[in-house]
GROMACS .gro file of N, CA and C in nm:
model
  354
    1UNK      N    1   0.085  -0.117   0.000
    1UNK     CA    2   0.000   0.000   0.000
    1UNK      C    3   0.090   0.124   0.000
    2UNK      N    4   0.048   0.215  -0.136
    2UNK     CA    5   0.111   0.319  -0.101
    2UNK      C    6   0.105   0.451   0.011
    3UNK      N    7   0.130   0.507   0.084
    3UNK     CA    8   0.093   0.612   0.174
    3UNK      C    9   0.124   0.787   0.072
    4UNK      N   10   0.015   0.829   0.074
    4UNK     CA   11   0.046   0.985   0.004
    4UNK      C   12   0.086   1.096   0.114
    5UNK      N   13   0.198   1.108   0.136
    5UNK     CA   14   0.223   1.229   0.246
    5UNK      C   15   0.266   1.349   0.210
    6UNK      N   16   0.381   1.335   0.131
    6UNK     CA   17   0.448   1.448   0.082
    6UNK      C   18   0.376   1.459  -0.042
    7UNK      N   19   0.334   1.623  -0.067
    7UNK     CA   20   0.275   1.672  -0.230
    7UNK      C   21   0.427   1.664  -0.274
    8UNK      N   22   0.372   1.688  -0.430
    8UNK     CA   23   0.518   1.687  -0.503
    8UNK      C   24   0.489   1.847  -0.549
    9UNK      N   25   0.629   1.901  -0.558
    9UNK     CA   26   0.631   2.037  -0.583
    9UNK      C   27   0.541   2.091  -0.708
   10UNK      N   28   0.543   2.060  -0.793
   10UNK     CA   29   0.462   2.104  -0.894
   10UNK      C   30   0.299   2.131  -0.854
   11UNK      N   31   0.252   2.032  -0.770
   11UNK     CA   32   0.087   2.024  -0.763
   11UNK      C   33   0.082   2.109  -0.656
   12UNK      N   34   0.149   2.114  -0.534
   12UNK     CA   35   0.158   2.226  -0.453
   12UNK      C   36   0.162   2.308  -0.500
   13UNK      N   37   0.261   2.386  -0.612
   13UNK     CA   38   0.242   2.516  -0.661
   13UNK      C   39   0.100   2.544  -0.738
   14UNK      N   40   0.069   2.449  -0.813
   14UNK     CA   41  -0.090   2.452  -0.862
   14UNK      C   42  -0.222   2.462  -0.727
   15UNK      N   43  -0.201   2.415  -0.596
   15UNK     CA   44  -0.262   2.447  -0.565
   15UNK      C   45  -0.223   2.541  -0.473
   16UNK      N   46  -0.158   2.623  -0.430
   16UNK     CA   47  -0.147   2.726  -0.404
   16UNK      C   48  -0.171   2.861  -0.511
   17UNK      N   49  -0.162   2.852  -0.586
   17UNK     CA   50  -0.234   2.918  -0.721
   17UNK      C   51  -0.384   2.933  -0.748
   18UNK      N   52  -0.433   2.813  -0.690
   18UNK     CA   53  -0.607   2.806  -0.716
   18UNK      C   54  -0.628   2.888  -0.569
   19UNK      N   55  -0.558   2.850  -0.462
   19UNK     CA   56  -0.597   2.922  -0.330
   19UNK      C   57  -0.545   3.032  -0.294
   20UNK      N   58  -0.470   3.108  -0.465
   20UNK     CA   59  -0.478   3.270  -0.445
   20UNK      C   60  -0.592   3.316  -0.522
   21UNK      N   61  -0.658   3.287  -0.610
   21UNK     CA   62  -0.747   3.293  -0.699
   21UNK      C   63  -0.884   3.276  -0.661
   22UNK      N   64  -0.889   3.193  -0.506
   22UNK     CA   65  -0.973   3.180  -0.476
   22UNK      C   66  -1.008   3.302  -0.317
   23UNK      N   67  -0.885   3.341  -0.257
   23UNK     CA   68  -0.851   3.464  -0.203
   23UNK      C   69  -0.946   3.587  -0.287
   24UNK      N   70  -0.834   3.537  -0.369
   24UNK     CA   71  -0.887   3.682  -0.455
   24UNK      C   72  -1.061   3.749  -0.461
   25UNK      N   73  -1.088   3.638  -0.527
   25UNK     CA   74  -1.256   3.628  -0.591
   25UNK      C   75  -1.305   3.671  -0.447
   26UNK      N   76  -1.293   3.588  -0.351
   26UNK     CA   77  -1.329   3.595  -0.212
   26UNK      C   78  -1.326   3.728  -0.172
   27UNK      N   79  -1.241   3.820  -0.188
   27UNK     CA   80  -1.190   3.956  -0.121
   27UNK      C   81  -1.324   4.049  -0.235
   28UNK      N   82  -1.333   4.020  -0.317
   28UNK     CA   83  -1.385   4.089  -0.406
   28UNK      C   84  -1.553   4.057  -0.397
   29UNK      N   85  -1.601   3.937  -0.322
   29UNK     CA   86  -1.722   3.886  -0.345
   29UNK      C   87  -1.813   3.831  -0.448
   30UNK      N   88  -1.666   3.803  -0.529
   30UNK     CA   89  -1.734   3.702  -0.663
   30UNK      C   90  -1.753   3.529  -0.615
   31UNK      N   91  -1.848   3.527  -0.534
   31UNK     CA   92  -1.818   3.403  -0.453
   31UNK      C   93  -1.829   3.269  -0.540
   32UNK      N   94  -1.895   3.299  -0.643
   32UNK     CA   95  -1.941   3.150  -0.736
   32UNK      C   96  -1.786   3.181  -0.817
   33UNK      N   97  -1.705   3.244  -0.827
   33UNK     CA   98  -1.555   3.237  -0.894
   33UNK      C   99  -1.506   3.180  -0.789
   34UNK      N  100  -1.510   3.216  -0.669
   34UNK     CA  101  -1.406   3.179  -0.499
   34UNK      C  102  -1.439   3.029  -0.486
   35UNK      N  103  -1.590   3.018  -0.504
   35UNK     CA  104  -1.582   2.838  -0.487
   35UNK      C  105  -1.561   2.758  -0.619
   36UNK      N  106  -1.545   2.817  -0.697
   36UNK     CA  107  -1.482   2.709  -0.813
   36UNK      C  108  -1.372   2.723  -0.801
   37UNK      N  109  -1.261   2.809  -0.747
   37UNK     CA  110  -1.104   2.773  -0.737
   37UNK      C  111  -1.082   2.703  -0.618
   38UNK      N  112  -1.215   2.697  -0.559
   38UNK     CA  113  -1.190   2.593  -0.432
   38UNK      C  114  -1.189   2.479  -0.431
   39UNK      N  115  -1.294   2.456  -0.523
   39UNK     CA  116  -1.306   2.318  -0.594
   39UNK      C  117  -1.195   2.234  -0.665
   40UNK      N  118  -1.144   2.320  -0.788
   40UNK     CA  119  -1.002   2.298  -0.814
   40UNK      C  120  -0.892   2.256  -0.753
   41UNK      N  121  -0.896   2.362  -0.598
   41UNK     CA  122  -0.806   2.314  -0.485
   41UNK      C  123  -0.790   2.225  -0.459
   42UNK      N  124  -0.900   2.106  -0.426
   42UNK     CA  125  -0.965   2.023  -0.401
   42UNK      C  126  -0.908   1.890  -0.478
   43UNK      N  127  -0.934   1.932  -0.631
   43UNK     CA  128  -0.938   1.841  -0.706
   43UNK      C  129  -0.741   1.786  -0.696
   44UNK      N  130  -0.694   1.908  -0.685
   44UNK     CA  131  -0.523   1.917  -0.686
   44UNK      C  132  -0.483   1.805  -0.593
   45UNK      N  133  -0.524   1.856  -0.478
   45UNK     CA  134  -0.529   1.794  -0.318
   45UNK      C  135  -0.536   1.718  -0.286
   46UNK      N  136  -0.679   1.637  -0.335
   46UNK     CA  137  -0.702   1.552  -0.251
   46UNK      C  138  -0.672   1.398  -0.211
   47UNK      N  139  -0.522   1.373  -0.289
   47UNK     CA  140  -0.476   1.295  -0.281
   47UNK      C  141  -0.364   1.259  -0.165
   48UNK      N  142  -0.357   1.408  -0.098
   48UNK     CA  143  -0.272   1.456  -0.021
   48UNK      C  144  -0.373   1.501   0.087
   49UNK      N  145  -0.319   1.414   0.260
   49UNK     CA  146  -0.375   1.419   0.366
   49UNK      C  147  -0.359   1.606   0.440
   50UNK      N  148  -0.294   1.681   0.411
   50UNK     CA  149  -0.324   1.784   0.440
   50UNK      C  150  -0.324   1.905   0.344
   51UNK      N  151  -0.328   1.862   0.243
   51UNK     CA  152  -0.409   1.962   0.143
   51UNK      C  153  -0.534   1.941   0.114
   52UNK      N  154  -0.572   1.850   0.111
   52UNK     CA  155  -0.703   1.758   0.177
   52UNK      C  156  -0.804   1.784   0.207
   53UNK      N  157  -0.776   1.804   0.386
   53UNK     CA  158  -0.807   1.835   0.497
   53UNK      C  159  -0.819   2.011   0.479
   54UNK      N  160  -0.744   2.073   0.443
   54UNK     CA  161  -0.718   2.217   0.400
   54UNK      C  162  -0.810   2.261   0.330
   55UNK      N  163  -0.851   2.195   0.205
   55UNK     CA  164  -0.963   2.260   0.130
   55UNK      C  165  -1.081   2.234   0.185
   56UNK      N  166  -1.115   2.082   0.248
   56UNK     CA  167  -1.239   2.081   0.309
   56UNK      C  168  -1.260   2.169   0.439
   57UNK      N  169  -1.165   2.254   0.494
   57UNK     CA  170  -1.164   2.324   0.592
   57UNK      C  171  -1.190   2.505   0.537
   58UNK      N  172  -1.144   2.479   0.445
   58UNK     CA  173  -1.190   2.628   0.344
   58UNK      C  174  -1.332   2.632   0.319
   59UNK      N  175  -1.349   2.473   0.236
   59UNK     CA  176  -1.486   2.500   0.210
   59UNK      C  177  -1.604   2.516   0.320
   60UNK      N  178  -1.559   2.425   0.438
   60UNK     CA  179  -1.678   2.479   0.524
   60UNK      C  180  -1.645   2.587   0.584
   61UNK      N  181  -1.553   2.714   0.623
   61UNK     CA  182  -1.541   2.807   0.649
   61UNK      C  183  -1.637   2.916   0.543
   62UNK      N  184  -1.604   2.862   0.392
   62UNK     CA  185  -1.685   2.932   0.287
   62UNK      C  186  -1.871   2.909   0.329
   63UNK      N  187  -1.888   2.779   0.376
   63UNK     CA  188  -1.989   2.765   0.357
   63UNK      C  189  -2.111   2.829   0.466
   64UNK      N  190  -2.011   2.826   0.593
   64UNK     CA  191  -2.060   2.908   0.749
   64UNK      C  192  -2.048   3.079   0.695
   65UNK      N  193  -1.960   3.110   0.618
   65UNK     CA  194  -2.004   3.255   0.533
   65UNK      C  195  -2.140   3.261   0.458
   66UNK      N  196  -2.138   3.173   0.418
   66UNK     CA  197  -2.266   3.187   0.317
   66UNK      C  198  -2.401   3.108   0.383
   67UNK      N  199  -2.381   3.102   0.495
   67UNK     CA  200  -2.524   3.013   0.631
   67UNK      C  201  -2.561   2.946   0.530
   68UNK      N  202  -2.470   2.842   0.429
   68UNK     CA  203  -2.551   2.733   0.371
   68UNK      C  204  -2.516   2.593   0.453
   69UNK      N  205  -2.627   2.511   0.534
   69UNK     CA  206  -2.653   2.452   0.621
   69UNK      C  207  -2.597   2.348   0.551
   70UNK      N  208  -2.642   2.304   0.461
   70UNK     CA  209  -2.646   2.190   0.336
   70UNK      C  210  -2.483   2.186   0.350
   71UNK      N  211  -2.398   2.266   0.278
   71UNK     CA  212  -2.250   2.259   0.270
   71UNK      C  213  -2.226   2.238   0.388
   72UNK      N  214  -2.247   2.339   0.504
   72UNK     CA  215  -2.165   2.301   0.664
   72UNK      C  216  -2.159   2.161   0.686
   73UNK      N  217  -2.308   2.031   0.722
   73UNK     CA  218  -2.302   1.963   0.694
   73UNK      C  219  -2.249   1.886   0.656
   74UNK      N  220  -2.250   1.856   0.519
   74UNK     CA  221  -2.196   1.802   0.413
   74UNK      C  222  -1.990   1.801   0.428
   75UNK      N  223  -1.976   1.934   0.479
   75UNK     CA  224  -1.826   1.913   0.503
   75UNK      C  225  -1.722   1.898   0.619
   76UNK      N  226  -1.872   1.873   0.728
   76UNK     CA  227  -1.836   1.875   0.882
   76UNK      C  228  -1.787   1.665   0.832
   77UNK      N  229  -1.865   1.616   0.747
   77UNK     CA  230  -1.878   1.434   0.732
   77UNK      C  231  -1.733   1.438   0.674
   78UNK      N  232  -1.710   1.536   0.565
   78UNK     CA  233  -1.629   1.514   0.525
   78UNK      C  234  -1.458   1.560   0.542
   79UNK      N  235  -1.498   1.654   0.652
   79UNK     CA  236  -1.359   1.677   0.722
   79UNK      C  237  -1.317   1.525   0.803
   80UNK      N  238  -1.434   1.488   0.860
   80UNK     CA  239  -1.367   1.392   0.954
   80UNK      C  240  -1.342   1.266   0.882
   81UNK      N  241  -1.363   1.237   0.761
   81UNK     CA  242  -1.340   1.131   0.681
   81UNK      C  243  -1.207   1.142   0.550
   82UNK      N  244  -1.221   1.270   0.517
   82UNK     CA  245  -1.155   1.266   0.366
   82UNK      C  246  -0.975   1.248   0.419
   83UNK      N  247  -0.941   1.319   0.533
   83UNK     CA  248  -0.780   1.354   0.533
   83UNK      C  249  -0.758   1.166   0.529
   84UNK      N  250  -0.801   1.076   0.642
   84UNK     CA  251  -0.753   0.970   0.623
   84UNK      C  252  -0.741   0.832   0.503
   85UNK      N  253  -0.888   0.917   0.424
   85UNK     CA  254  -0.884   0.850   0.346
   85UNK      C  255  -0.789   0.870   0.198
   86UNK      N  256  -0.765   1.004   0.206
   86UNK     CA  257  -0.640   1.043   0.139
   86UNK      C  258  -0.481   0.968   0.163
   87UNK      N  259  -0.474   1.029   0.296
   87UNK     CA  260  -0.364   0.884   0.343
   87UNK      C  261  -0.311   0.804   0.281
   88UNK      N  262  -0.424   0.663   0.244
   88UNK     CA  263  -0.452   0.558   0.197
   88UNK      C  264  -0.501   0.534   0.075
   89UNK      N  265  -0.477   0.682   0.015
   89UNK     CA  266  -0.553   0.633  -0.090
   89UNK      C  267  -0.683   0.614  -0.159
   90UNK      N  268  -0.726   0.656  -0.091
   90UNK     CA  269  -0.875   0.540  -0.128
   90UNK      C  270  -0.990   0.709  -0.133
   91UNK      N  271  -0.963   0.751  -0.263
   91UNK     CA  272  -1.047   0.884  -0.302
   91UNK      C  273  -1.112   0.883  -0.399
   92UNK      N  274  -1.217   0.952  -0.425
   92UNK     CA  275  -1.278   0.935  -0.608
   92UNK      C  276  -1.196   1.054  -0.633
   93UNK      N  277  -1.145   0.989  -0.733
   93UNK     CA  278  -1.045   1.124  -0.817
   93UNK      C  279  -1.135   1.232  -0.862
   94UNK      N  280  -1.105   1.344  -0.907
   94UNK     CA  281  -1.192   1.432  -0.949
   94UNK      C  282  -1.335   1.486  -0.882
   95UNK      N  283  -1.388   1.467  -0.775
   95UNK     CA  284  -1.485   1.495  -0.681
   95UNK      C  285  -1.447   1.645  -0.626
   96UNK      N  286  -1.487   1.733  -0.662
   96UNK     CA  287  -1.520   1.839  -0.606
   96UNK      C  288  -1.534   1.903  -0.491
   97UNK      N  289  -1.524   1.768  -0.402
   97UNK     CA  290  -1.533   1.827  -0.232
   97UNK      C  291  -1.619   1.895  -0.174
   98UNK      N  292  -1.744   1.970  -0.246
   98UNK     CA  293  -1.875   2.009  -0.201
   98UNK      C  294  -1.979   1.958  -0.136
   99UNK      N  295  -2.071   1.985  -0.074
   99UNK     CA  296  -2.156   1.871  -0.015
   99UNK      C  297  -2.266   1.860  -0.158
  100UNK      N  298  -2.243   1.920  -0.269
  100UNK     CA  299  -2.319   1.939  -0.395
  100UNK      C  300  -2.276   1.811  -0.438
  101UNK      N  301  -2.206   1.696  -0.427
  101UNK     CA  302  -2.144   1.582  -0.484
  101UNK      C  303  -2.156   1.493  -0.390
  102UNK      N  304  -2.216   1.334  -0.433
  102UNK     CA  305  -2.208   1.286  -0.321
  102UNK      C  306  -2.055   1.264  -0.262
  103UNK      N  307  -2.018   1.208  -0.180
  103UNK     CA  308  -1.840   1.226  -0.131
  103UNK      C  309  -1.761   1.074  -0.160
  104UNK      N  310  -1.883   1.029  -0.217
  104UNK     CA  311  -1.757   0.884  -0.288
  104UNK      C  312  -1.792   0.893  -0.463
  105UNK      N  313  -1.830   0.986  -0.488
  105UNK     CA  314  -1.839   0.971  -0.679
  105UNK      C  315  -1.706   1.031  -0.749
  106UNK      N  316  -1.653   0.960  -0.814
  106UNK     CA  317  -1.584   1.016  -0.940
  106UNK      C  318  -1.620   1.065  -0.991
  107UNK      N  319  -1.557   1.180  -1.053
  107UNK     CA  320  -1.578   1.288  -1.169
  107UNK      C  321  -1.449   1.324  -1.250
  108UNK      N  322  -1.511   1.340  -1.363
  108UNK     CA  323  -1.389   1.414  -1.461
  108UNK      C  324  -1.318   1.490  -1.413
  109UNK      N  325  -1.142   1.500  -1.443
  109UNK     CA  326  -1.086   1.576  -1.401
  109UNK      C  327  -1.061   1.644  -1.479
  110UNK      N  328  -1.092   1.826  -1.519
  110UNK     CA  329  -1.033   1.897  -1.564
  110UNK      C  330  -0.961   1.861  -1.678
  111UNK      N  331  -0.911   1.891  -1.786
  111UNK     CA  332  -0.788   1.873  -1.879
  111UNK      C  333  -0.653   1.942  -1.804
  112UNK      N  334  -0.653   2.092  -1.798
  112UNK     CA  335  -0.578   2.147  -1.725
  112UNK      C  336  -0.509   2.095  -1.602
  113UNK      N  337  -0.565   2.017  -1.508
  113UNK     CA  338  -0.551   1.953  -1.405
  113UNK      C  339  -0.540   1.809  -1.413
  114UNK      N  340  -0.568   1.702  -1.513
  114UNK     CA  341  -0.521   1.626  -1.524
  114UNK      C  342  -0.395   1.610  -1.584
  115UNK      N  343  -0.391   1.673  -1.644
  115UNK     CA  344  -0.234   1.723  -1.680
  115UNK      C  345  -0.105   1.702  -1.607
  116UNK      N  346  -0.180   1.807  -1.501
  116UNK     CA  347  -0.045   1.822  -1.366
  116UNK      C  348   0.029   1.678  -1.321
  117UNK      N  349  -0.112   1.547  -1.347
  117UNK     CA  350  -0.091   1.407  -1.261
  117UNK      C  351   0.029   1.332  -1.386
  118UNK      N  352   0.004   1.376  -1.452
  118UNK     CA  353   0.125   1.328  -1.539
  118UNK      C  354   0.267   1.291  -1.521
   0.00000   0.00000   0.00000
């Protein structure tokens, strides 16, 4: 079994990039731009136990901004589940990290972002 601990430099810089972009939008109150670079974050991440953990901690911070009950929810299950299951492995690639998805479906990844896994 492999263990994912260390990001590799490249995807770290990609997602630190989506989580200035998503700063950004945020500062400005373009919030449907702020949660799609969050999402992205996400998608970078979540193969990695504390980048992970990081975006699902963004997103429900985003989501207690926006008193959407549904997301708080949805990412309170998935804070306490996703970092370990990253760990180990064991993620649907491409899932979005929203409580808008169920939290074990695969989804397409991006072109742009599948890329990076290369």
């Amino acid at each position: 079994m492999k263990f994912y601990i260390k990001t590799p430099k490249h995807l770290k810089q990609a997602y630190s990039k989506e989580l200035g972009h998503y700063r950004y939008y945020l500062s400005k109150k373009q919030y449907s731009d702020a949660w799609y670079h969050l999402e992205r974050s996400h998608i970078i991440g979540q193969s990695y136990p504390i980048k992970h953990t990081c975006s699902h901690w963004l997103m429900l911070k985003f989501g207690l901004m926006q008193k959407d009950n549904k997301e708080v929810f949805g990412l309170i299950i998935r804070l306490v589940d996703g970092g370990w299951k990253s760990f180990i492995n064991h993620i649907p690639l491409g899932n979005t990290g929203g409580a808008n998805v169920p939290p074990l479906k695969a989804i397409p990844i991006p072109i742009d972002i599948k890329n990076l896994f290369k």
